XYZ file of C-alpha atoms in Angstrom:
721
model
C 10.687 7.243 -79.351
C 12.947 9.520 -81.451
C 16.052 8.434 -79.235
C 15.224 4.881 -80.116
C 15.052 5.541 -83.887
C 18.391 7.730 -83.498
C 20.045 4.679 -82.052
C 18.817 2.307 -84.363
C 19.987 4.684 -87.297
C 23.295 4.978 -85.788
C 23.970 1.477 -85.279
C 22.643 0.496 -88.452
C 24.984 3.274 -90.503
C 28.122 3.094 -87.845
C 30.231 2.656 -90.529
C 29.129 5.454 -92.485
C 30.323 9.238 -92.083
C 28.924 10.920 -89.468
C 26.859 13.963 -91.341
C 23.189 15.073 -91.894
C 21.784 12.319 -93.577
C 20.994 9.907 -90.629
C 19.649 13.048 -88.570
C 17.379 14.108 -91.693
C 16.265 10.863 -92.074
C 14.975 10.741 -88.435
C 13.135 14.110 -88.547
C 11.501 12.898 -91.722
C 9.912 9.783 -90.078
C 9.053 11.733 -87.041
C 7.391 14.110 -89.318
C 5.878 11.497 -91.543
C 4.250 9.914 -88.505
C 2.788 13.229 -87.343
C 1.361 14.104 -90.722
C -0.100 10.762 -91.042
C -1.968 11.294 -87.332
C -2.998 14.793 -88.981
C -4.730 13.314 -91.784
C -7.305 12.070 -90.079
C -8.543 15.540 -89.238
C -11.556 16.317 -91.406
C -11.406 19.650 -93.684
C -8.372 21.510 -95.253
C -6.046 20.691 -92.669
C -6.205 16.934 -93.256
C -5.831 17.458 -97.131
C -2.978 19.845 -96.439
C -1.275 17.230 -94.376
C -2.142 14.349 -96.948
C -0.463 16.157 -99.569
C 2.802 17.081 -96.940
C 2.966 13.169 -96.448
C 3.328 12.677 -100.126
C 6.046 15.166 -100.077
C 7.797 13.635 -96.834
C 7.829 10.548 -98.211
C 9.517 11.748 -101.420
C 11.922 13.623 -99.139
C 12.466 10.564 -97.273
C 13.391 8.643 -100.579
C 15.667 11.217 -101.508
C 17.681 10.777 -98.079
C 17.039 6.902 -97.866
C 18.523 5.933 -101.340
C 22.432 7.477 -100.343
C 22.197 6.078 -96.944
C 21.469 2.668 -98.651
C 24.334 2.936 -100.993
C 26.517 3.681 -98.159
C 25.171 0.662 -96.151
C 25.743 -1.425 -99.070
C 29.391 -0.038 -99.585
C 30.445 -0.242 -96.129
C 28.498 -3.107 -94.555
C 27.574 -5.510 -97.058
C 30.405 -5.131 -99.435
C 32.921 -4.262 -96.757
C 33.373 -7.841 -95.739
C 35.441 -10.414 -97.736
C 33.193 -13.407 -96.960
C 30.040 -10.889 -98.353
C 32.282 -10.200 -101.617
C 32.878 -14.183 -102.188
C 29.477 -14.757 -101.471
C 28.164 -12.046 -103.899
C 31.030 -13.334 -106.479
C 29.249 -16.815 -106.137
C 25.918 -15.709 -106.809
C 27.127 -13.592 -109.906
C 28.365 -16.688 -111.551
C 25.999 -19.076 -110.633
C 22.632 -18.061 -109.367
C 22.010 -14.904 -111.157
C 21.669 -16.495 -114.556
C 19.401 -19.576 -113.308
C 17.155 -16.955 -111.300
C 16.650 -14.590 -114.616
C 16.558 -17.664 -116.955
C 13.546 -19.074 -114.617
C 11.976 -15.578 -114.161
C 11.979 -15.134 -117.855
C 10.749 -18.613 -118.922
C 8.171 -18.143 -116.547
C 6.715 -14.986 -117.494
C 7.432 -15.827 -121.090
C 5.329 -19.201 -120.891
C 2.491 -17.801 -118.790
C 1.873 -15.126 -121.330
C 1.969 -17.566 -124.222
C -0.173 -19.510 -122.449
C -2.865 -16.737 -121.820
C -2.380 -15.346 -125.458
C -2.563 -19.271 -126.735
C -5.839 -19.826 -124.717
C -7.403 -16.705 -125.901
C -6.303 -17.469 -129.334
C -8.033 -20.817 -129.495
C -11.336 -19.402 -128.138
C -11.461 -16.640 -130.970
C -10.109 -19.588 -133.343
C -13.280 -21.564 -132.029
C -15.694 -18.449 -132.500
C -14.235 -17.633 -136.233
C -14.796 -21.293 -136.934
C -18.427 -21.379 -136.048
C -19.178 -18.408 -137.767
C -17.424 -19.822 -141.217
C -19.307 -22.903 -140.642
C -22.874 -21.024 -140.328
C -21.879 -18.832 -143.363
C -21.137 -21.961 -145.280
C -24.301 -23.320 -144.199
C -26.214 -20.042 -145.248
C -24.667 -20.423 -149.148
C -25.869 -23.967 -149.219
C -29.667 -22.780 -148.002
C -29.377 -19.871 -150.369
C -28.853 -22.408 -153.230
C -31.575 -24.569 -152.570
C -34.205 -22.039 -151.423
C -34.050 -19.590 -154.458
C -34.905 -22.535 -157.148
C -37.814 -24.247 -154.725
C -39.490 -20.846 -154.271
C -38.995 -18.584 -157.126
C -39.483 -15.727 -154.565
C -42.411 -13.907 -156.510
C -43.705 -12.392 -153.602
C -44.746 -13.244 -149.955
C -48.242 -14.551 -150.685
C -47.022 -16.365 -153.833
C -44.549 -18.356 -151.524
C -47.071 -19.166 -148.979
C -49.184 -20.875 -151.973
C -46.122 -22.232 -153.133
C -45.164 -23.988 -150.054
C -49.126 -25.620 -149.970
C -48.521 -27.438 -153.375
C -45.004 -28.532 -152.702
C -44.606 -31.971 -152.943
C -43.238 -34.261 -150.005
C -39.558 -34.285 -151.569
C -39.310 -30.552 -151.879
C -41.316 -30.088 -148.625
C -38.123 -32.296 -147.209
C -35.877 -30.319 -148.970
C -37.142 -26.938 -147.483
C -37.134 -28.410 -144.204
C -33.489 -28.619 -144.319
C -32.937 -25.120 -143.828
C -33.228 -25.508 -139.850
C -29.539 -24.747 -138.497
C -28.226 -28.328 -137.593
C -25.675 -27.155 -134.898
C -26.239 -25.031 -131.477
C -30.043 -24.268 -132.207
C -29.642 -21.515 -134.829
C -32.510 -19.355 -135.876
C -32.786 -18.349 -139.593
C -34.379 -15.193 -141.234
C -35.006 -14.538 -144.859
C -35.566 -11.137 -146.513
C -35.998 -9.739 -150.014
C -35.223 -6.346 -150.250
C -34.954 -5.986 -146.560
C -38.335 -6.741 -146.245
C -39.096 -10.214 -144.130
C -39.681 -13.248 -146.044
C -41.534 -16.327 -144.752
C -39.552 -19.700 -144.652
C -41.687 -22.566 -144.191
C -39.687 -24.154 -141.720
C -40.493 -27.251 -139.646
C -40.501 -25.228 -136.071
C -39.951 -22.106 -134.832
C -37.099 -20.798 -132.828
C -38.292 -19.168 -129.357
C -35.789 -16.313 -129.485
C -37.206 -13.334 -130.947
C -35.823 -12.251 -134.725
C -33.249 -9.832 -134.835
C -34.321 -8.342 -137.919
C -32.277 -6.440 -140.487
C -30.772 -3.012 -139.653
C -30.661 -0.675 -142.472
C -26.786 -0.995 -142.888
C -27.172 -4.528 -143.354
C -29.937 -4.410 -146.362
C -27.370 -4.214 -148.982
C -23.891 -5.424 -147.893
C -20.878 -4.489 -149.943
C -19.402 -8.238 -150.221
C -22.945 -9.819 -150.455
C -22.189 -11.684 -146.785
C -21.214 -10.646 -142.874
C -20.216 -12.795 -140.273
C -19.417 -11.872 -137.062
C -20.029 -11.702 -133.137
C -22.438 -9.067 -132.771
C -24.257 -7.234 -129.920
C -27.833 -6.417 -129.686
C -29.023 -4.539 -126.702
C -27.993 -6.826 -123.906
C -27.391 -10.141 -125.684
C -24.580 -11.230 -127.879
C -24.990 -13.243 -130.962
C -22.863 -15.336 -133.206
C -24.550 -14.086 -136.991
C -23.761 -14.957 -140.514
C -25.487 -12.850 -143.223
C -25.651 -14.047 -146.937
C -26.920 -12.465 -149.656
C -27.970 -13.249 -153.375
C -29.310 -11.265 -156.331
C -32.160 -12.738 -158.007
C -32.986 -12.745 -161.769
C -35.333 -9.958 -161.293
C -33.120 -7.662 -159.614
C -34.389 -8.069 -156.118
C -31.768 -9.192 -153.485
C -32.437 -12.100 -151.236
C -30.695 -12.218 -147.619
C -30.596 -14.978 -145.432
C -29.434 -14.290 -141.820
C -28.317 -17.016 -139.383
C -27.864 -15.964 -135.669
C -26.998 -18.050 -132.942
C -27.371 -16.790 -128.942
C -24.202 -16.810 -127.170
C -25.210 -18.846 -124.028
C -23.970 -21.455 -121.788
C -24.276 -24.282 -124.741
C -22.192 -22.056 -127.054
C -19.468 -21.353 -124.384
C -19.164 -24.893 -123.606
C -18.342 -25.661 -127.321
C -15.485 -22.591 -127.188
C -14.002 -23.824 -124.092
C -14.131 -27.425 -124.780
C -10.983 -28.761 -123.992
C -9.804 -25.509 -122.612
C -11.038 -24.969 -119.231
C -13.488 -22.055 -118.672
C -14.196 -19.392 -120.898
C -16.484 -16.111 -119.983
C -17.740 -13.264 -122.062
C -19.400 -10.121 -120.839
C -22.124 -9.122 -123.211
C -22.983 -5.594 -121.776
C -19.803 -3.895 -121.541
C -17.700 -2.978 -124.326
C -13.600 -2.843 -124.575
C -13.827 1.123 -123.530
C -16.231 0.339 -120.562
C -13.792 -2.236 -119.459
C -10.684 0.004 -119.493
C -12.900 2.806 -117.632
C -13.729 0.000 -115.195
C -9.882 -0.633 -114.649
C -9.096 2.664 -114.262
C -11.763 2.777 -111.445
C -9.950 -0.225 -110.224
C -13.353 -2.222 -110.927
C -13.077 -5.832 -112.076
C -13.691 -6.501 -115.785
C -16.853 -8.783 -114.984
C -18.742 -7.112 -112.254
C -21.969 -7.593 -111.183
C -23.151 -5.176 -113.299
C -22.288 -6.735 -116.397
C -24.203 -10.215 -118.143
C -21.753 -12.767 -117.633
C -22.003 -15.797 -120.038
C -19.677 -18.590 -119.112
C -19.301 -22.193 -120.103
C -16.862 -25.206 -119.357
C -15.007 -26.423 -116.169
C -11.591 -25.991 -114.984
C -9.964 -29.560 -114.309
C -7.881 -30.032 -111.300
C -3.985 -29.806 -111.499
C -1.978 -32.450 -112.791
C 0.953 -31.619 -110.687
C 2.752 -29.008 -108.782
C 3.792 -26.822 -112.245
C 0.017 -27.202 -113.456
C -1.081 -23.753 -112.367
C -4.205 -22.197 -113.402
C -3.780 -19.646 -116.544
C -5.954 -16.511 -115.905
C -5.788 -14.201 -119.202
C -7.955 -11.513 -120.163
C -8.579 -10.291 -123.892
C -11.118 -8.807 -126.041
C -13.210 -10.199 -129.084
C -14.203 -8.168 -132.098
C -17.997 -7.617 -131.866
C -20.499 -5.588 -134.095
C -23.058 -3.230 -132.941
C -25.915 -4.620 -134.665
C -28.104 -1.402 -134.693
C -25.414 0.829 -135.853
C -22.733 -1.618 -137.600
C -19.737 -0.003 -135.601
C -16.969 -2.096 -134.415
C -16.041 -2.866 -131.119
C -14.964 -4.999 -128.867
C -16.478 -7.520 -125.727
C -13.974 -8.694 -122.869
C -13.522 -12.456 -122.560
C -11.694 -14.366 -119.711
C -10.181 -18.106 -120.179
C -9.329 -20.075 -117.410
C -7.145 -22.763 -118.213
C -4.244 -24.670 -117.571
C -0.800 -25.694 -119.185
C -1.418 -29.380 -119.230
C -4.888 -28.776 -121.668
C -3.027 -25.968 -123.956
C -0.232 -28.670 -124.381
C -2.850 -31.190 -125.657
C -4.522 -28.351 -127.663
C -1.310 -27.422 -129.267
C 0.381 -30.709 -130.159
C -2.728 -32.860 -130.078
C -1.863 -36.330 -131.167
C 1.567 -35.636 -132.000
C 3.036 -35.277 -128.663
C 6.072 -37.060 -129.428
C 6.716 -35.321 -133.015
C 9.898 -33.499 -133.814
C 10.538 -29.674 -132.399
C 9.156 -27.431 -134.927
C 12.011 -24.417 -136.519
C 10.104 -21.973 -134.888
C 10.516 -23.489 -131.336
C 14.088 -24.628 -131.987
C 15.140 -20.836 -133.067
C 13.416 -19.407 -129.919
C 15.339 -21.947 -127.788
C 18.457 -20.933 -129.628
C 17.971 -17.113 -128.728
C 17.213 -17.820 -125.438
C 20.230 -19.718 -125.068
C 22.458 -16.932 -126.492
C 20.802 -14.445 -124.123
C 21.648 -16.753 -121.149
C 25.314 -16.925 -122.064
C 25.352 -13.508 -122.482
C 24.639 -12.835 -119.224
C 26.288 -15.842 -117.623
C 29.576 -13.986 -119.592
C 28.642 -10.442 -118.041
C 28.354 -12.569 -114.190
C 31.735 -14.133 -115.164
C 33.410 -10.828 -115.826
C 32.185 -9.159 -112.972
C 32.972 -11.948 -110.622
C 36.500 -12.019 -112.287
C 36.987 -8.436 -111.390
C 35.837 -8.786 -107.924
C 38.254 -11.686 -107.324
C 41.571 -10.037 -108.891
C 40.076 -7.295 -106.529
C 40.906 -9.592 -103.630
C 43.693 -11.888 -104.532
C 45.356 -8.374 -105.345
C 45.104 -7.759 -101.644
C 46.182 -10.856 -100.480
C 49.399 -10.741 -102.548
C 50.354 -7.295 -100.957
C 49.826 -8.821 -97.590
C 51.840 -11.659 -98.393
C 54.749 -9.731 -99.627
C 54.643 -7.219 -96.299
C 54.841 -10.473 -94.509
C 58.197 -11.449 -96.074
C 59.523 -7.958 -95.528
C 58.866 -8.123 -92.031
C 60.169 -11.710 -91.739
C 63.570 -10.013 -92.950
C 63.427 -7.266 -90.556
C 62.430 -4.453 -92.530
C 59.929 -2.831 -90.013
C 60.018 0.334 -92.383
C 57.806 -1.542 -94.985
C 54.353 -0.037 -95.738
C 51.040 -1.513 -98.084
C 50.280 0.934 -100.505
C 46.528 1.120 -99.959
C 43.645 3.249 -102.114
C 40.484 1.284 -101.478
C 37.899 1.214 -98.622
C 36.784 -2.356 -98.120
C 38.063 -4.999 -95.717
C 40.747 -5.805 -97.497
C 41.890 -2.265 -97.364
C 41.527 -2.020 -94.040
C 43.441 -5.114 -93.075
C 46.285 -3.780 -94.746
C 45.886 -0.573 -92.885
C 45.967 -2.715 -89.706
C 49.273 -4.307 -91.322
C 50.857 -1.319 -91.512
C 49.684 -0.247 -87.887
C 51.210 -3.629 -86.734
C 55.028 -2.818 -88.495
C 54.813 0.571 -86.214
C 53.436 -1.204 -83.069
C 56.351 -4.007 -83.342
C 59.286 -1.491 -82.256
C 57.018 -0.680 -79.238
C 55.965 -3.937 -78.192
C 60.013 -4.794 -78.081
C 59.806 -1.947 -75.465
C 57.147 -2.960 -73.686
C 58.459 -6.546 -73.143
C 60.514 -5.344 -70.893
C 57.933 -3.581 -68.823
C 56.067 -6.916 -69.045
C 59.036 -8.926 -67.284
C 58.953 -5.995 -64.417
C 55.275 -6.524 -64.015
C 55.550 -10.178 -63.961
C 58.444 -9.707 -61.011
C 55.584 -7.399 -59.420
C 53.167 -10.380 -59.884
C 55.427 -12.649 -58.182
C 55.647 -10.475 -55.257
C 51.929 -10.405 -55.255
C 51.631 -14.245 -55.099
C 53.960 -13.981 -52.049
C 51.871 -11.646 -50.414
C 48.917 -13.570 -51.006
C 50.245 -16.869 -49.551
C 50.764 -15.092 -46.501
C 47.065 -14.176 -46.157
C 46.140 -18.010 -45.745
C 46.863 -19.823 -42.605
C 50.457 -20.938 -42.389
C 50.486 -22.811 -39.320
C 47.642 -24.401 -38.246
C 46.722 -24.981 -34.328
C 44.650 -27.641 -33.885
C 42.084 -27.594 -31.114
C 41.724 -30.329 -28.362
C 38.513 -31.632 -30.097
C 38.916 -30.878 -33.650
C 41.397 -31.268 -36.368
C 41.952 -28.845 -39.046
C 43.572 -28.701 -42.457
C 43.346 -26.657 -45.658
C 44.835 -26.030 -49.037
C 44.648 -23.933 -51.921
C 46.508 -24.397 -55.395
C 45.754 -21.229 -57.602
C 45.347 -22.007 -61.554
C 47.373 -18.958 -62.361
C 49.534 -16.853 -60.320
C 47.261 -15.506 -57.808
C 44.089 -17.053 -56.650
C 40.573 -15.694 -56.244
C 39.838 -18.450 -53.552
C 39.881 -17.868 -50.003
C 39.949 -20.072 -46.924
C 40.622 -19.114 -43.007
C 40.744 -20.654 -39.630
C 39.881 -17.892 -36.940
C 41.011 -19.359 -33.340
C 38.856 -17.856 -30.462
C 40.170 -17.942 -26.781
C 39.003 -17.025 -23.470
C 41.402 -16.252 -20.451
C 41.843 -18.705 -17.877
C 41.328 -17.363 -14.194
C 43.803 -19.868 -12.566
C 46.466 -18.961 -15.087
C 46.561 -15.607 -15.963
C 49.069 -16.093 -18.738
C 47.464 -19.036 -20.312
C 44.839 -18.665 -22.796
C 41.940 -21.697 -23.602
C 40.791 -22.306 -27.144
C 36.814 -22.032 -26.826
C 36.212 -22.596 -30.375
C 37.188 -21.791 -34.227
C 35.645 -19.900 -37.053
C 35.992 -21.683 -40.409
C 35.477 -19.670 -43.677
C 35.833 -20.842 -47.255
C 35.162 -18.822 -50.624
C 35.288 -18.114 -54.140
C 35.442 -14.865 -56.002
C 33.988 -14.230 -59.200
C 36.411 -14.355 -62.118
C 39.944 -15.276 -62.247
C 43.494 -13.251 -62.084
C 44.469 -10.116 -60.086
C 41.119 -8.569 -60.076
C 39.761 -11.824 -58.222
C 42.864 -11.905 -55.986
C 42.397 -8.054 -54.816
C 38.455 -8.920 -54.062
C 39.877 -12.162 -51.815
C 42.238 -9.701 -49.974
C 38.977 -7.392 -49.183
C 36.998 -10.285 -48.263
C 40.022 -11.753 -46.020
C 40.444 -8.203 -44.273
C 36.524 -8.156 -43.774
C 36.391 -11.215 -42.116
C 39.299 -10.671 -40.116
C 38.145 -7.155 -39.208
C 34.937 -8.464 -37.930
C 36.919 -11.122 -35.837
C 38.816 -8.458 -34.149
C 36.008 -6.000 -33.847
C 34.297 -8.756 -31.854
C 36.929 -9.045 -29.822
C 37.168 -5.401 -28.923
C 33.888 -5.249 -28.093
C 34.118 -7.941 -25.683
C 37.293 -6.315 -23.826
C 35.625 -3.263 -24.070
C 32.644 -4.405 -22.151
C 34.801 -6.181 -19.920
C 36.871 -2.970 -19.123
C 33.831 -0.861 -18.227
C 32.576 -4.137 -15.935
C 35.828 -3.851 -14.225
C 36.640 -6.302 -11.501
C 33.184 -7.204 -10.565
C 33.059 -9.561 -13.779
C 36.177 -11.268 -12.887
C 35.324 -12.118 -9.419
C 31.720 -13.696 -11.051
C 33.772 -16.085 -12.877
C 33.191 -14.155 -16.231
C 35.947 -13.791 -18.898
C 36.288 -12.241 -22.277
C 35.010 -14.381 -25.290
C 36.074 -13.304 -28.467
C 33.936 -15.473 -30.634
C 30.377 -14.042 -29.634
C 29.869 -12.121 -32.462
C 31.353 -15.379 -34.477
C 28.698 -17.730 -33.215
C 25.988 -16.262 -35.563
C 27.329 -16.814 -39.389
C 24.406 -15.792 -40.671
C 24.760 -11.948 -39.141
C 28.390 -12.041 -40.000
C 27.312 -12.927 -43.737
C 25.071 -10.153 -43.786
C 27.611 -7.495 -42.630
C 29.837 -8.785 -45.229
C 27.513 -8.754 -48.094
C 26.584 -5.271 -47.124
C 30.243 -4.260 -46.874
C 31.350 -5.973 -50.327
C 28.142 -4.402 -52.086
C 29.057 -0.888 -51.434
C 32.763 -1.056 -51.500
C 32.999 -3.150 -54.911
C 31.617 -2.908 -58.709
C 28.437 -4.211 -59.248
C 29.560 -7.321 -61.299
C 31.913 -8.448 -58.529
C 30.653 -10.881 -56.091
C 31.667 -13.804 -53.860
C 30.194 -17.235 -52.611
C 31.286 -17.970 -49.239
C 30.969 -20.476 -46.576
C 31.205 -19.422 -42.865
C 31.032 -21.560 -39.883
C 31.936 -21.224 -36.161
C 32.690 -24.614 -34.050
C 31.959 -24.288 -30.216
C 34.743 -26.657 -28.718
C 33.026 -27.192 -25.712
C 29.930 -28.434 -26.867
C 31.042 -29.708 -30.482
C 27.929 -27.684 -32.027
C 28.834 -26.298 -35.451
C 26.828 -23.367 -36.661
C 27.226 -22.226 -40.369
C 25.691 -20.172 -42.934
C 26.198 -20.672 -46.645
C 25.984 -17.946 -49.328
C 26.179 -19.406 -52.296
C 29.011 -21.689 -52.049
C 28.991 -25.536 -53.204
C 27.801 -27.281 -50.136
C 30.277 -28.681 -47.865
C 29.992 -32.404 -46.640
C 29.526 -34.067 -43.500
C 30.981 -37.316 -43.623
C 29.752 -39.095 -40.527
C 31.585 -42.274 -39.078
C 28.847 -44.731 -40.374
C 29.675 -43.170 -44.114
C 26.323 -41.121 -43.683
C 26.774 -37.821 -46.039
C 24.965 -34.365 -44.650
C 24.950 -31.710 -46.869
C 25.447 -27.957 -45.504
C 23.387 -25.976 -47.734
C 21.466 -23.691 -45.285
C 22.050 -19.888 -46.010
C 21.079 -17.499 -49.001
C 22.570 -15.977 -52.112
C 25.905 -15.018 -52.692
C 27.311 -11.986 -51.006
C 28.320 -8.363 -52.799
C 25.853 -8.778 -55.408
C 22.494 -7.426 -53.615
C 22.146 -5.009 -50.508
C 19.890 -5.780 -47.515
C 20.428 -9.484 -47.679
C 19.489 -11.895 -44.951
C 21.163 -15.469 -44.301
C 19.896 -18.327 -42.366
C 21.689 -20.420 -40.370
C 22.367 -24.449 -39.830
C 23.265 -26.115 -36.940
C 24.129 -29.358 -35.759
C 26.533 -31.232 -33.220
C 29.707 -33.283 -34.574
C 30.480 -36.781 -33.718
C 33.649 -38.475 -32.814
C 35.139 -39.379 -36.350
C 32.525 -36.831 -38.356
C 34.839 -35.217 -41.229
C 33.528 -31.691 -42.721
C 34.733 -31.495 -46.262
C 34.254 -27.716 -47.474
C 36.070 -27.303 -51.392
C 35.697 -24.891 -54.261
C 34.176 -25.655 -57.880
C 37.819 -26.313 -58.571
C 37.716 -29.439 -56.928
C 34.910 -30.940 -58.369
C 34.557 -29.194 -62.210
C 37.626 -30.329 -63.810
C 36.561 -32.683 -66.665
C 38.057 -34.938 -69.327
C 36.655 -37.287 -71.790
C 35.159 -39.198 -68.871
C 32.697 -36.028 -67.561
C 33.327 -34.169 -64.279
C 35.469 -35.416 -61.359
C 32.343 -34.884 -59.156
C 31.433 -35.005 -55.827
C 31.431 -38.717 -55.610
C 34.862 -39.295 -56.363
C 35.495 -36.675 -53.790
C 33.886 -38.366 -50.763
C 35.059 -41.681 -52.231
C 38.712 -40.651 -51.995
C 38.319 -38.836 -48.474
C 36.201 -42.093 -47.229
C 39.152 -44.160 -48.366
C 41.892 -42.358 -46.315
C 39.501 -41.280 -43.678
C 41.511 -42.301 -40.541
C 44.577 -40.842 -42.412
C 45.905 -37.369 -41.323
C 44.214 -34.789 -42.837
C 47.104 -33.783 -44.567
C 47.588 -37.076 -45.980
C 43.893 -36.653 -47.120
C 44.261 -33.488 -48.909
C 47.472 -34.849 -50.904
C 45.684 -37.958 -51.953
C 42.922 -35.720 -53.231
C 45.266 -33.301 -55.205
C 47.032 -36.667 -56.430
C 43.058 -37.551 -58.114
C 42.543 -34.620 -59.307
C 46.099 -33.984 -61.086
C 45.100 -37.620 -62.595
C 41.617 -36.533 -63.531
C 43.451 -33.662 -65.257
C 46.238 -34.983 -66.872
C 48.323 -33.231 -69.174
C 45.648 -30.216 -69.392
C 46.028 -26.786 -67.431
C 44.309 -26.555 -64.340
C 40.804 -25.158 -65.195
C 40.283 -23.483 -62.023
C 41.626 -22.524 -58.347
C 41.404 -25.564 -56.082
C 40.813 -24.876 -52.276
C 40.007 -27.841 -49.849
C 39.223 -27.711 -46.256
C 38.890 -30.604 -43.759
C 37.954 -30.520 -40.178
C 37.830 -33.901 -38.336
C 35.837 -34.523 -34.937
C 38.420 -35.600 -32.105
């Protein structure tokens, strides 16, 4: 694992100076993983390695920052293309991204604050209404009851006329089930309301017996419940203080009223603001299961893609009913921009934009303009750097064109253009050396011509036909030398009746294609040629050696030396060639090879195909037989075995063996292909083989046209007579 990390870091920062930062980063990463594993150990050891892990992270950050800076400077800003992209981003994309981000964040915060403001406004509006209703009720109650005493007020209420009782019944709160309580100098006073509210009265705490301003309205917290409370006091003529308290418990009905047109609102009645902040420090949700959550309203579905949910959290001012101290309770409003937009503009959606919005938009445009100007200045400076480098290169090319090879470009930067200028300076130094090397190249060209002549001698120059088989082969290199190979190996036996005459018994046919082109392919072709010839002569030596041991006895028995016995098994020869090439050439070098043995007496053809394009046997009746029995290419893997195919040739059968340079040349109509090759041979099948070969070459030249010959072209033909 450390080796792979080191290799990754070296490949990532291969343009940075070779110092100890990469190695330090490597060991810090390894130390981090080791310390992380040891943190699972319980006790002091785990705690120690937990602290050590934090220190390692800090050290790794200190090492990673310089590496990151070098990476950005040497890899990302070194390329001219990256600089241009960065320029375009600074000019065009950066202001847009900043603007969208600023508008999005500002709009979200403004929407959240606005939703909280609307909820708070509705709470205050309800409190103001409660206080106003209390003032009106106090004005009615005092003249009716006179407020002598509690017993007198009860007797007075029994003597009320119907009109007075109707007026007294109006003291019941008209909205949201308010509860009324009356007090005289802090003592409860019974009001003859028509019905009683089921909620337990709040009572009047000591701090509210004599209010400073004679009124109080606020959101209060009494035990575990939250109320909207309005208190109004009036001094009577006899000096007593009359207090009327109106309370409204904050339940789902009140929250529905607060969240009407906003979405959903929720208030926690058991946690104050300090408790909520403490919960946040403990990573608890503001409204956990331990708090009493009162909510109301529903959040409608979005109208479009940008109509996203707006979740905002804040606090409302609350008074502790027992102590009178001010605090805050958390409130959470879930709304949508479409709802807030309707609340903001209401019926005047098509009205004129207010001056405040206009001023805000103008300020925002000014900020965007400043950012755009800054991006433009940075892009211009970077562009000036690039254009200056291009200008220096242009002036240098003019000097070189005039023959001034001593001209040099002054370079002081470390980016890609600076490296290009250094390369140009090195090029001018190399020009003089190249002039001298030109002469050396001409000498090598002469030697290559000699190599071409030597290779031409490796191909059969004068093909001797057998009495039963006509042979022909041609190879046309794509370059000076060829990577294709073909050969004919004629086998003989001695005639006992005419000792000086040798009779042809068969022929070996070889055709191969070496991987690659040029000199390397030509050298491997020569190796393959020599190996095939070596096995041919080796078989002959074995036969002659056996004959010498047998002596004259073999001659009297009518036996004669046959050098084709080994070649009668092309699969065996192919295995030997595969082992030879595998052990004597580079791993990436291999060859495709077709090897066949033709027996003149029986007209049997035995073959093996090692990855070569399958040759065809064109019958007299125009039937086609593919010779594809064999195995994989030779020289690529050791220990390969090759299968053999065997058949008898009939009179007029033509064997067509070829390399990929015959069928794979292409033009606008596609490849030359096997069908066109067979078509040309079929058309001229009764002509001599060299005429058929010339017609194939002519068809190939017409197919390739004016383009360069793409590959070596090799064609071998054999016809049964």
